[in-house]
Amino acid sequence: MPPFVGRQPELALLRARLAAALAGQPQVVRIEGPAGIGKTALIEHFLHEPGVLPAPVVVRASGEDTESLLVYGVVEQLARSAGGSGRGLLAAVSGDAPVPVHDPVSMGSRILELLDALDAGAGVVLVVDDVHWADLPSIQALVFALRRLVADPVLALLAVREDAGAEQPDALRRLVSGHLGSVLRLRGLDEQDLRDLAAELGVEGFEMAAAQRLRYGTQGNPLHAKALLEEFPPGEWGPVEHPLPPPRSFRLLVADRYAGRSATTRRLIDAAAVLGPHCPLPLAATLAEVEQPLPAVDEAARAGLLQVSEARQPWTLSFPHPLVRAAVYDGLGPAGRHVLHLAAAELVGDTATALRHRVAAAAEPDERLAADLTAFADAEARRQAWQSAAAHLVDASRLSPDPDEARRRVLQAVVWTVLRGDAGTASGFRTEVESIPRGPLRDAVLGALATAADDPVTAQRLLADAWRDRRPDPEPEVEATVALLTGIHHFGRLDAAATVEWCRRAVAASAPHTALHATAQTYLLHGLGYAGQVAESLATAAAAEEQPGAPNRLWLNPRSARGLLRLVEDDLDGACADLHSVATAARQLGILNTAAFSYAYLARAEYVAGRWDDALVNAERAVAINLESDLGFLQSAVVGIAVLVPAGRGDWATAEAHVAAMTRQAGAELGYERSRLALGMARARIGEARGDPAAVVAALQPVREFAHRDATDEPGFWPWQDLYAEALVGVGRVDEADDFLVPHERLAAERGRRSAIARLARARGRVEAAAGRPEGAERAFAAALAATEDIELPFERGRIELAAGSFLRRAGQRRRAADLLSAGERRFAQLGAGPYAERCAKELAASGLKPTARLTRDRTELTSQELVVARLAAEGRSNREIADELVVSIKTIEYHLRNAFQKLNVTSRRQLPDSLDAK
Ligand SMILES: Nc1ncnc2c1ncn2[C@@H]1O[C@H](COP(=O)(O)OP(=O)(O)OP(=O)(O)O)[C@@H](O)[C@H]1O
Ligand SMILES: [Mg+2]
């Protein structure tokens, strides 16, 4: 082991985190600091500290600068380092698994399985070094897995260079700022540490003054300090008053060392630097044209320029530190690098690596290389490695001699990234796209990036330019793309008419059975629904499904749109069936934005149908999938749905945390109407549950001012009207509420949507009562009750009973009031809607009657997670199956089951069905 000094507080912190993890509170620690500050060394030392605790199992991986496009490269390393337990994960990465795994969520589940398999009681430490170079899919999968840990004894250490921090994926930042996470920043070593280091390196008589100079010259960076101490004994530093050590960068120190080696050794070091952070020795020797490499290896190793690992055949060469490699590589100069990369491309076997060398060698545009890159990108796209596909297409574009071709390639890359909903990756191309000369596709892509960034004003301008400048005939695909992106923009603005118009254009201009066509169709369905043309929308959905020969994945989106329409039309069973089937299939296929959408709306349907525990679990899933894949555009709607159950149950902390996540999203206050309405409704639900009408009015006031009314007001899609009207009554603006309701009531009656009619009738009853028109109130409440008579809408029904009961009590009709209020109270208690049940109880008490039902769920009651897990277990599913279904670890399932057993007072799974029935 190399010498190690100082860092006692840091080690103590890591020990504490490990202890917490082993006690069942999983931990994620991000270790950050500049290059060479000692992140890797700290982790190494921590892992090799003798006997602190029973040795946990360690799995590790490291990002590498040449492999950041290698899809799941880091996950693969983790799997390999886990030995036999990693076999399943390895199969998933290499595509050998029975069900191929592409998407980060499924890959994340496999990582959870691995963590389960590894933990043999001593806990697991998962290390990912150089996270800034890790491939994005691996990071997403890891973040997904780590976020889903609940009671697992896992400590994750993630080392990141601090200067790379800004580019970290959002998901990673959120993970570390979440409740499992903490940050450990490494600063330079202090004078005493440096003196210890000098002593360890055998430098004698290293006084405090020298230590101070060394600290001043290196900022305590151990890499730099070590190199200086090794290179120049302090005796040679000259007089104290000189600002010594001279400002020699680490790079120059490496260059000096390198210059002192023999020509053969230098050739071998050069070859290794070009081949990457590590390479097989024979390959480096061949590239360097060195027949007997071992003496050269020895010489380089003695000088601290290379290291050799003999663990496996063939031996591998690597650099003692990434900065050593960077210094050698830069020192080669453009010409030297060109020659070596070209030669390397001929020597290496796999296509991706050969292409990487050819790109690095390319001094000028090269159509043959560009075409090869394009072909490779197509192949990557076919296996859904989108990030890699897009990046190769961008390389191809940079190397295309024909400027038109170049443009087309990069724009294509971004269009697909955007349409997949991967706003994070897409926005990474913004500068690239901006540098392209103006043209319809370029403008449309920039417009789409603005849409993804929740900036409707910029999007509108760019998309309009794009449409004006298009040339329909020679480029139907461009026309279709511009039209679709424009349609999506209008969808976000809640402008139903324009959504329909633009999506029709996109459908007409695109070839059938293409993803473009299917996406256009999907937004058309939503647009038609928003425009009140549900029958036509359903007919279009049916046609989309029946297309012979259409690949499976193409009907998913149309069917999810149909699920939403059914929900709006109060066909809750139909909605759940559609949304559930799409969610499952989409997750398996790795189409994450569709999966998130479907889980979210499934949750909303379950919420309406009174299955709040399922709703809670499915909404959580939607949020997990949505956040992990950086899908900005959908986020607000999904998170808004996740607020429903916590708000209804008075779980303010959870509800507010979701709202905070929504407002963190850029532009939530000024952006697309879709985001703003979702946010407003989330706040309004919380306000209503809290009994704070002023908050509800404030949250929904902006919605009244939206320019486009058709989608905003279409009954059933965004049910904000009754919340708003009731809140107006609550703050004493009764007349205004009266006027406000009229057009909405008319529209709901026209559409014949019963739940919408019921909601508005309830609000109407409140208005009439407050306005001193008891007959009107009677009529309205009776209508509301009738509309919900034979559909299962327990929460809505309860709200009506509460409103009607309160009115009747004040009107002196105690008996009828009590009947309604007790019925409402029972319903609310069953849902666990504490704040609402309490309101019923208060009303009952005020009328001199005793509350009948238990008010809130007591401690012995199962949480939603416990209940859902217990139900699945009662159906006879294994923990592994349940873990897979709910996308959590087996430890988490065991944890919930243990709690459920305790609360239900049972000892085995066989007792579960009976005791659940008794509940
Ligand atoms: N506390 C320490 N005591 C002694 N030597 C150290 C210490 N920390 C780091 N070093 C030495 O400094 C050098 C750089 O450390 P290390 O590789 O851990 O840096 P790093 O932060 O991981 O850098 P990078 O971001 O480039 O990966 C190594 O040679 C290491 O042995
Ligand atoms: Mg390191």
mmCIF file of N, CA and C in Angstrom, residues 8 11-20 22 43-56 122 125 155:
data_model
loop_
_atom_site.group_PDB
_atom_site.id
_atom_site.type_symbol
_atom_site.label_atom_id
_atom_site.label_comp_id
_atom_site.label_asym_id
_atom_site.label_seq_id
_atom_site.Cartn_x
_atom_site.Cartn_y
_atom_site.Cartn_z
ATOM 1 N N GLN A 8 -8.344 11.853 9.059
ATOM 2 C CA GLN A 8 -9.027 11.154 10.158
ATOM 3 C C GLN A 8 -10.514 11.522 10.245
ATOM 4 N N LEU A 11 -12.359 9.659 7.507
ATOM 5 C CA LEU A 11 -12.490 8.222 7.770
ATOM 6 C C LEU A 11 -13.539 7.965 8.841
ATOM 7 N N ALA A 12 -13.572 8.859 9.835
ATOM 8 C CA ALA A 12 -14.565 8.678 10.902
ATOM 9 C C ALA A 12 -15.969 8.790 10.323
ATOM 10 N N LEU A 13 -16.136 9.742 9.404
ATOM 11 C CA LEU A 13 -17.455 9.911 8.799
ATOM 12 C C LEU A 13 -17.849 8.665 8.007
ATOM 13 N N LEU A 14 -16.915 8.136 7.241
ATOM 14 C CA LEU A 14 -17.232 6.943 6.456
ATOM 15 C C LEU A 14 -17.584 5.772 7.370
ATOM 16 N N ARG A 15 -16.826 5.655 8.468
ATOM 17 C CA ARG A 15 -17.130 4.559 9.408
ATOM 18 C C ARG A 15 -18.549 4.712 9.960
ATOM 19 N N ALA A 16 -18.906 5.950 10.293
ATOM 20 C CA ALA A 16 -20.236 6.180 10.856
ATOM 21 C C ALA A 16 -21.313 5.831 9.824
ATOM 22 N N ARG A 17 -21.053 6.210 8.569
ATOM 23 C CA ARG A 17 -22.040 5.904 7.528
ATOM 24 C C ARG A 17 -22.178 4.400 7.327
ATOM 25 N N LEU A 18 -21.054 3.715 7.398
ATOM 26 C CA LEU A 18 -21.107 2.261 7.239
ATOM 27 C C LEU A 18 -21.908 1.646 8.389
ATOM 28 N N ALA A 19 -21.652 2.150 9.583
ATOM 29 C CA ALA A 19 -22.373 1.596 10.735
ATOM 30 C C ALA A 19 -23.873 1.819 10.576
ATOM 31 N N ALA A 20 -24.252 3.021 10.108
ATOM 32 C CA ALA A 20 -25.677 3.308 9.911
ATOM 33 C C ALA A 20 -26.258 2.364 8.864
ATOM 34 N N LEU A 22 -25.237 -0.594 8.032
ATOM 35 C CA LEU A 22 -25.354 -1.956 8.549
ATOM 36 C C LEU A 22 -26.518 -2.081 9.514
ATOM 37 N N ILE A 43 -10.848 6.071 -0.349
ATOM 38 C CA ILE A 43 -11.726 4.896 -0.423
ATOM 39 C C ILE A 43 -10.902 3.621 -0.198
ATOM 40 N N GLU A 44 -9.763 3.536 -0.893
ATOM 41 C CA GLU A 44 -8.887 2.370 -0.729
ATOM 42 C C GLU A 44 -8.531 2.167 0.733
ATOM 43 N N HIS A 45 -8.105 3.256 1.358
ATOM 44 C CA HIS A 45 -7.652 3.141 2.738
ATOM 45 C C HIS A 45 -8.803 2.703 3.629
ATOM 46 N N PHE A 46 -9.970 3.303 3.412
ATOM 47 C CA PHE A 46 -11.147 2.962 4.204
ATOM 48 C C PHE A 46 -11.482 1.478 4.074
ATOM 49 N N LEU A 47 -11.420 0.982 2.846
ATOM 50 C CA LEU A 47 -11.808 -0.410 2.625
ATOM 51 C C LEU A 47 -10.782 -1.375 3.211
ATOM 52 N N HIS A 48 -9.543 -0.910 3.357
ATOM 53 C CA HIS A 48 -8.511 -1.821 3.856
ATOM 54 C C HIS A 48 -8.177 -1.591 5.314
ATOM 55 N N GLU A 49 -8.882 -0.671 5.956
ATOM 56 C CA GLU A 49 -8.650 -0.466 7.377
ATOM 57 C C GLU A 49 -8.853 -1.778 8.100
ATOM 58 N N PRO A 50 -7.911 -2.139 8.926
ATOM 59 C CA PRO A 50 -8.050 -3.442 9.580
ATOM 60 C C PRO A 50 -9.163 -3.434 10.619
ATOM 61 N N GLY A 51 -9.983 -4.472 10.502
ATOM 62 C CA GLY A 51 -10.919 -4.866 11.545
ATOM 63 C C GLY A 51 -11.826 -3.828 12.181
ATOM 64 N N VAL A 52 -12.281 -2.843 11.436
ATOM 65 C CA VAL A 52 -13.199 -1.880 12.024
ATOM 66 C C VAL A 52 -14.530 -2.561 12.313
ATOM 67 N N LEU A 53 -14.984 -3.297 11.358
ATOM 68 C CA LEU A 53 -16.280 -3.950 11.454
ATOM 69 C C LEU A 53 -16.149 -5.282 10.741
ATOM 70 N N PRO A 54 -17.135 -6.174 10.908
ATOM 71 C CA PRO A 54 -17.078 -7.391 10.088
ATOM 72 C C PRO A 54 -17.015 -6.977 8.627
ATOM 73 N N ALA A 55 -16.079 -7.542 7.897
ATOM 74 C CA ALA A 55 -15.822 -7.062 6.545
ATOM 75 C C ALA A 55 -17.049 -7.187 5.657
ATOM 76 N N PRO A 56 -17.567 -6.069 5.168
ATOM 77 C CA PRO A 56 -18.690 -6.151 4.241
ATOM 78 C C PRO A 56 -18.205 -6.627 2.870
ATOM 79 N N ALA A 122 -23.215 -9.325 6.348
ATOM 80 C CA ALA A 122 -22.161 -8.371 6.687
ATOM 81 C C ALA A 122 -22.334 -7.045 5.964
ATOM 82 N N VAL A 125 -20.673 -2.818 0.475
ATOM 83 C CA VAL A 125 -20.181 -1.497 0.108
ATOM 84 C C VAL A 125 -20.057 -1.470 -1.408
ATOM 85 N N LEU A 155 -23.889 0.559 1.739
ATOM 86 C CA LEU A 155 -23.212 1.853 1.719
ATOM 87 C C LEU A 155 -22.678 2.056 0.312
#
